[in-house]
Short mmCIF file of C-alpha atoms in Angstrom, two decimals:
data_model
loop_
_atom_site.label_atom_id
_atom_site.label_comp_id
_atom_site.label_asym_id
_atom_site.label_seq_id
_atom_site.Cartn_x
_atom_site.Cartn_y
_atom_site.Cartn_z
CA MET H 1 -53.08 8.78 -20.99
CA ALA H 2 -53.09 12.84 -21.04
CA TRP H 3 -56.27 13.79 -23.00
CA ASN H 4 -54.97 17.35 -23.72
CA PHE H 5 -52.08 19.59 -23.75
CA PRO H 6 -52.26 20.97 -20.16
CA MET H 7 -52.29 17.42 -18.99
CA VAL H 8 -49.13 16.56 -21.05
CA VAL H 9 -47.41 19.68 -19.42
CA LEU H 10 -48.55 18.35 -15.97
CA ALA H 11 -47.39 14.89 -16.47
CA ALA H 12 -43.97 16.14 -17.92
CA THR H 13 -43.70 18.35 -14.82
CA LEU H 14 -44.17 15.46 -12.48
CA VAL H 15 -41.45 13.50 -14.26
CA GLY H 16 -39.12 16.76 -13.94
CA ALA H 17 -39.86 16.92 -10.31
CA GLY H 18 -39.33 13.34 -9.55
CA SER H 19 -35.74 13.51 -11.16
CA SER H 20 -35.11 16.86 -9.32
CA VAL H 21 -35.66 15.10 -5.96
CA PHE H 22 -33.67 12.10 -7.07
CA HIS H 23 -30.43 13.52 -8.12
CA PRO H 24 -29.01 15.49 -5.22
CA GLU H 25 -29.23 12.63 -2.68
CA SER H 26 -28.31 9.95 -5.13
CA SER H 27 -25.00 11.96 -5.67
CA ARG H 28 -24.59 11.46 -1.85
CA VAL H 29 -24.86 7.86 -2.14
CA ALA H 30 -22.68 7.61 -5.14
CA ARG H 31 -19.87 9.62 -3.27
CA MET H 32 -20.58 7.36 -0.27
CA ALA H 33 -20.05 4.15 -2.35
CA SER H 34 -17.15 5.26 -4.30
CA ALA H 35 -14.22 4.07 -2.27
CA GLY H 36 -12.43 7.33 -2.74
CA GLN H 37 -12.96 7.27 -6.60
CA HIS H 38 -15.36 9.96 -6.62
CA GLY H 39 -15.37 10.41 -10.53
CA LEU H 40 -15.62 6.94 -11.49
CA ALA H 41 -18.58 6.65 -9.25
CA GLN H 42 -20.13 9.92 -10.62
CA SER H 43 -19.54 8.55 -14.01
CA ILE H 44 -21.27 5.35 -13.33
CA PHE H 45 -24.12 7.20 -11.62
CA GLN H 46 -24.64 9.48 -14.58
CA VAL H 47 -24.25 6.92 -17.37
CA GLY H 48 -27.32 5.20 -16.23
CA GLY H 49 -29.33 8.11 -17.19
CA ASN H 50 -27.54 8.59 -20.37
CA ILE H 51 -28.08 5.08 -21.46
CA GLY H 52 -31.72 5.49 -20.74
CA SER H 53 -31.75 8.61 -22.90
CA SER H 54 -29.91 6.96 -25.67
CA ILE H 55 -32.33 3.96 -25.66
CA GLY H 56 -35.22 6.46 -25.85
CA PRO H 57 -34.86 7.28 -29.60
CA LEU H 58 -34.54 3.48 -30.44
CA LEU H 59 -37.89 3.09 -28.53
CA ALA H 60 -39.39 5.88 -30.38
CA ALA H 61 -38.36 4.53 -33.62
CA LEU H 62 -39.23 0.71 -33.05
CA LEU H 63 -42.22 1.23 -30.59
CA ILE H 64 -43.83 4.50 -30.87
CA VAL H 65 -43.62 5.24 -34.66
CA PRO H 66 -45.20 1.99 -35.71
CA HIS H 67 -47.68 1.52 -33.14
CA GLY H 68 -48.58 4.97 -31.95
CA GLN H 69 -48.17 7.15 -28.80
CA ARG H 70 -50.18 5.08 -26.44
CA SER H 71 -47.61 2.21 -26.60
CA VAL H 72 -45.17 4.34 -24.49
CA ILE H 73 -47.26 3.23 -21.53
CA TRP H 74 -45.29 -0.05 -21.62
CA VAL H 75 -42.17 1.96 -21.10
CA SER H 76 -43.41 2.92 -17.72
CA ALA H 77 -42.59 -0.67 -16.61
CA ALA H 78 -38.97 0.65 -16.26
CA ALA H 79 -39.86 3.20 -13.62
CA LEU H 80 -41.72 0.73 -11.47
CA ILE H 81 -38.52 -1.57 -11.64
CA GLY H 82 -36.60 1.51 -10.73
CA MET H 83 -38.69 2.16 -7.64
CA LEU H 84 -38.10 -1.49 -6.66
CA ILE H 85 -34.41 -1.02 -6.95
CA LEU H 86 -34.35 2.35 -5.31
CA TYR H 87 -36.01 0.82 -2.09
CA GLY H 88 -33.13 -1.53 -1.70
CA VAL H 89 -30.55 1.18 -2.22
CA SER H 90 -32.38 3.48 0.34
CA ARG H 91 -31.97 0.92 2.83
CA TRP H 92 -28.35 0.41 2.24
CA TYR H 93 -27.96 4.42 2.50
CA ALA H 94 -29.85 4.62 5.68
CA ALA H 95 -27.54 1.89 7.34
CA ASN H 96 -24.47 3.48 6.03
CA LEU H 97 -25.20 7.49 6.55
CA THR H 98 -24.11 7.48 10.05
CA SER H 99 -21.33 4.91 9.82
CA THR H 100 -17.59 5.59 9.81
CA ARG H 101 -17.47 4.93 5.81
CA GLY H 102 -20.38 7.47 5.54
CA ARG H 103 -18.79 10.31 7.60
CA GLN H 104 -15.53 9.65 5.99
CA SER H 105 -17.17 10.23 2.56
CA LEU H 106 -19.25 13.26 3.35
CA HIS H 107 -17.24 15.27 6.04
CA LYS H 108 -15.61 18.57 5.26
CA VAL H 109 -12.03 18.70 4.12
CA ASP H 110 -10.01 22.03 3.72
CA ASN H 111 -9.08 22.49 0.07
CA GLY H 112 -6.92 25.62 0.67
CA LEU H 113 -9.34 28.20 -1.05
CA ASN H 114 -10.58 31.30 0.32
CA ARG H 115 -14.31 32.33 -0.34
CA GLY H 116 -13.36 34.67 -3.23
CA GLN H 117 -11.63 31.82 -5.04
CA VAL H 118 -14.50 29.45 -4.51
CA PHE H 119 -16.90 32.12 -5.93
CA GLY H 120 -14.64 32.72 -8.77
CA ALA H 121 -14.35 28.86 -9.37
CA LEU H 122 -18.18 28.37 -9.26
CA SER H 123 -18.82 31.29 -11.79
CA ILE H 124 -16.76 29.66 -14.31
CA LEU H 125 -18.38 26.28 -13.56
CA LEU H 126 -21.65 27.83 -14.21
CA LEU H 127 -20.36 29.35 -17.55
CA LEU H 128 -19.26 25.95 -18.64
CA ILE H 129 -22.51 24.44 -17.75
CA PHE H 130 -24.31 27.05 -19.97
CA SER H 131 -21.93 26.20 -22.84
CA LYS H 132 -22.37 22.43 -22.23
CA PHE H 133 -26.07 22.17 -21.91
CA PHE H 134 -26.86 24.77 -24.46
CA TYR H 135 -25.09 22.96 -27.05
CA LEU H 136 -26.28 19.61 -25.86
CA ALA H 137 -29.98 21.06 -26.10
CA SER H 138 -29.38 21.97 -29.83
CA LEU H 139 -28.51 18.07 -30.53
CA ASN H 140 -30.97 16.46 -28.03
CA SER H 141 -33.95 18.67 -29.36
CA TYR H 142 -33.30 19.37 -32.82
CA PHE H 143 -30.60 17.15 -34.22
CA THR H 144 -33.40 14.98 -35.84
CA PHE H 145 -34.86 18.06 -37.56
CA PHE H 146 -31.64 19.04 -38.82
CA LEU H 147 -31.24 15.67 -40.48
CA ILE H 148 -34.57 15.88 -41.95
CA ASP H 149 -34.02 19.41 -43.33
CA ARG H 150 -30.34 18.99 -44.54
CA PHE H 151 -30.36 15.29 -45.69
CA HIS H 152 -34.03 14.61 -46.14
CA VAL H 153 -34.16 11.47 -43.94
CA ASP H 154 -37.23 9.89 -42.75
CA VAL H 155 -38.39 10.29 -39.07
CA GLN H 156 -37.34 6.68 -38.18
CA GLN H 157 -33.84 6.99 -39.68
CA ALA H 158 -33.59 10.38 -37.87
CA GLN H 159 -34.31 8.72 -34.67
CA TYR H 160 -31.53 5.93 -35.20
CA SER H 161 -29.16 8.79 -35.86
CA LEU H 162 -30.07 10.68 -32.54
CA PHE H 163 -29.12 7.30 -31.02
CA VAL H 164 -25.64 7.52 -32.19
CA PHE H 165 -25.24 10.96 -30.56
CA LEU H 166 -26.70 9.87 -27.49
CA ALA H 167 -24.39 6.81 -27.32
CA GLY H 168 -21.60 9.23 -27.78
CA VAL H 169 -22.97 10.86 -24.60
CA ALA H 170 -23.19 7.74 -22.57
CA THR H 171 -19.58 6.77 -23.73
CA GLY H 172 -18.03 10.25 -22.80
CA THR H 173 -19.94 10.16 -19.34
CA LEU H 174 -18.45 6.74 -18.47
CA VAL H 175 -15.00 7.66 -19.17
CA GLY H 176 -14.78 11.26 -18.01
CA GLY H 177 -15.02 10.66 -14.37
CA PRO H 178 -12.26 7.92 -13.80
CA ILE H 179 -9.83 10.07 -16.18
CA GLY H 180 -10.50 13.04 -13.87
CA ASP H 181 -9.43 10.85 -11.07
CA ARG H 182 -6.32 10.04 -12.74
CA ILE H 183 -5.15 13.29 -14.36
CA GLY H 184 -7.12 15.96 -12.29
CA ARG H 185 -10.58 17.30 -12.98
CA LYS H 186 -9.51 20.65 -14.41
CA ARG H 187 -7.81 18.85 -17.15
CA VAL H 188 -10.91 16.89 -18.00
CA ILE H 189 -13.19 20.03 -17.79
CA TRP H 190 -10.95 22.08 -20.12
CA GLY H 191 -10.04 19.43 -22.57
CA SER H 192 -13.67 18.11 -22.89
CA ILE H 193 -15.54 21.18 -23.52
CA LEU H 194 -12.84 23.04 -25.56
CA GLY H 195 -11.88 19.70 -27.29
CA THR H 196 -15.70 19.52 -28.62
CA ALA H 197 -14.99 22.47 -30.76
CA PRO H 198 -13.26 21.02 -33.80
CA PHE H 199 -16.22 18.39 -34.16
CA SER H 200 -18.91 21.10 -33.34
CA LEU H 201 -17.60 23.67 -35.93
CA ALA H 202 -17.28 20.97 -38.74
CA LEU H 203 -20.53 19.39 -38.20
CA PRO H 204 -22.80 21.65 -40.28
CA TYR H 205 -20.55 21.43 -43.15
CA VAL H 206 -20.15 17.58 -43.88
CA ASN H 207 -22.20 14.64 -45.37
CA LEU H 208 -24.47 12.48 -43.55
CA GLU H 209 -22.11 9.86 -42.85
CA TRP H 210 -19.53 12.25 -41.43
CA THR H 211 -22.17 14.01 -39.46
CA LEU H 212 -23.08 10.75 -37.69
CA ILE H 213 -19.10 10.28 -36.79
CA LEU H 214 -18.69 13.83 -35.82
CA VAL H 215 -21.89 13.88 -33.68
CA PHE H 216 -20.70 10.85 -31.94
CA CYS H 217 -17.44 12.31 -31.04
CA ALA H 218 -19.09 15.74 -30.26
CA GLY H 219 -21.34 13.89 -27.79
CA ALA H 220 -18.60 11.95 -26.26
CA MET H 221 -16.19 14.84 -25.73
CA ILE H 222 -18.72 17.30 -24.17
CA ALA H 223 -20.39 14.63 -22.00
CA SER H 224 -17.06 13.76 -20.29
CA ALA H 225 -16.91 16.93 -18.56
CA PHE H 226 -20.06 16.74 -16.45
CA PRO H 227 -18.92 13.99 -13.80
CA ALA H 228 -15.53 16.12 -13.49
CA ILE H 229 -17.52 19.35 -13.04
CA ILE H 230 -19.85 17.51 -10.36
CA VAL H 231 -16.77 16.25 -8.39
CA TYR H 232 -14.93 19.30 -8.68
CA ALA H 233 -17.84 21.55 -7.36
CA GLN H 234 -18.14 19.05 -4.50
CA GLU H 235 -14.34 19.57 -3.71
CA LEU H 236 -14.85 23.37 -3.95
CA MET H 237 -17.49 23.07 -1.29
CA PRO H 238 -16.70 20.14 0.83
CA GLY H 239 -19.43 18.79 3.18
CA LYS H 240 -22.06 20.22 1.06
CA THR H 241 -22.39 17.19 -1.29
CA GLY H 242 -26.22 17.41 -1.64
CA THR H 243 -26.44 21.20 -2.08
CA VAL H 244 -23.67 21.25 -4.91
CA SER H 245 -25.22 18.38 -6.56
CA GLY H 246 -28.60 19.73 -6.49
CA LEU H 247 -27.31 23.18 -7.91
CA PHE H 248 -25.62 21.67 -10.74
CA PHE H 249 -28.16 19.04 -11.74
CA GLY H 250 -30.76 21.84 -11.46
CA LEU H 251 -28.66 24.15 -13.66
CA ALA H 252 -28.07 21.46 -15.98
CA PHE H 253 -31.67 20.67 -16.57
CA GLY H 254 -32.81 23.97 -16.30
CA MET H 255 -30.08 25.31 -18.91
CA GLY H 256 -31.23 22.29 -21.14
CA GLY H 257 -34.77 23.50 -20.99
CA ILE H 258 -34.21 27.13 -21.56
CA GLY H 259 -31.79 26.18 -24.53
CA ALA H 260 -34.34 23.97 -25.96
CA ALA H 261 -37.08 26.77 -25.99
CA GLY H 262 -34.77 29.52 -26.99
CA LEU H 263 -33.17 27.59 -29.85
CA GLY H 264 -36.55 26.46 -31.18
CA ARG H 265 -37.67 30.08 -31.18
CA LEU H 266 -34.54 30.95 -33.09
CA ALA H 267 -35.01 28.19 -35.42
CA ASP H 268 -38.55 29.31 -36.24
CA ALA H 269 -37.35 32.76 -36.86
CA THR H 270 -34.27 32.01 -38.98
CA SER H 271 -33.53 28.25 -39.76
CA ILE H 272 -32.44 25.18 -38.15
CA ALA H 273 -29.22 25.38 -40.08
CA PHE H 274 -28.61 28.89 -38.60
CA VAL H 275 -28.99 27.32 -35.10
CA TYR H 276 -26.27 24.81 -35.64
CA HIS H 277 -23.88 27.21 -37.27
CA LEU H 278 -24.21 29.62 -34.14
CA CYS H 279 -24.26 26.73 -31.52
CA ALA H 280 -21.02 25.21 -33.08
CA TRP H 281 -19.01 27.96 -31.26
CA LEU H 282 -20.39 27.43 -27.76
CA PRO H 283 -17.73 24.69 -26.86
CA VAL H 284 -15.04 27.52 -27.39
CA LEU H 285 -16.28 28.94 -24.09
CA GLY H 286 -14.31 25.90 -22.58
CA LEU H 287 -11.27 28.31 -22.67
CA VAL H 288 -12.28 29.79 -19.53
CA ALA H 289 -11.57 26.50 -17.71
CA PHE H 290 -7.96 27.72 -17.81
CA PHE H 291 -8.74 29.90 -14.74
CA LEU H 292 -10.14 27.17 -12.43
CA PRO H 293 -7.88 26.61 -9.51
CA ASP H 294 -5.91 23.41 -9.90
CA MET H 295 -6.80 20.97 -7.07
CA ARG H 296 -4.95 17.95 -8.10
CA GLN H 297 -2.61 18.01 -4.95
CA ARG H 298 -5.26 18.83 -2.61
CA PRO H 299 -6.91 16.51 -0.26
CA ALA H 300 -10.14 15.07 -1.35
CA ALA H 301 -13.15 13.98 0.81
#
């Protein structure tokens, strides 16, 4: 219902503020409910948002494109349902926060690392967050424009194609956490981000059909890192689940926003094709994950 651009910005800011308040504490809830499978719990928690994001382009294609922007008001019913569900979750959280289960899931455990090692590992994770979310921003924000520019598809087809990418992101998020529980989070982080490079580097050069295949694979690969990164960071700073989650979710959203703005400016100055050729190299930064300390053998909270 916003009637001018400042009101649109204000509304978007409120949506972002709500998301920012929600994520740190909800990560604590997910960890508390995990029964020791922290990666699986984090994946399930994050994939809810990914599924919602992947459905967004479908709603745009099926609802907003044919019926206009005002039709998006019906989607706000989902937010109301979410509020009702979270009321029940908050009651469970309050009841369990001081229980034996709650204390065991959130208490401090010595990970055997000194302050310098923790700081170094956090610095590497922040660089990986930059790589991951700048690349995701190039696809989230500009993939439809890339398809229209390169293959001359219409807006509706471009939105369907964006759904393919976001479905890959949801798939990767769901599998990344439980795989990290089994083989170690460092391996997942390293393999996920660096493993995206073959798909991202090939993406600007193939036809439309292969573009959709590669973008699904790239989305699945690079998204599988984030649940592992969050849980790895929580284990780096045990007992500070909310702080760590807030830091990394905040940086993730912030990097995505900065990336979208910066890449849009770059696309205006050069071309959308140049942006995709440049961003294709970002996953190569996954090489730095080799220097993360391996905590597979260390006790976890």
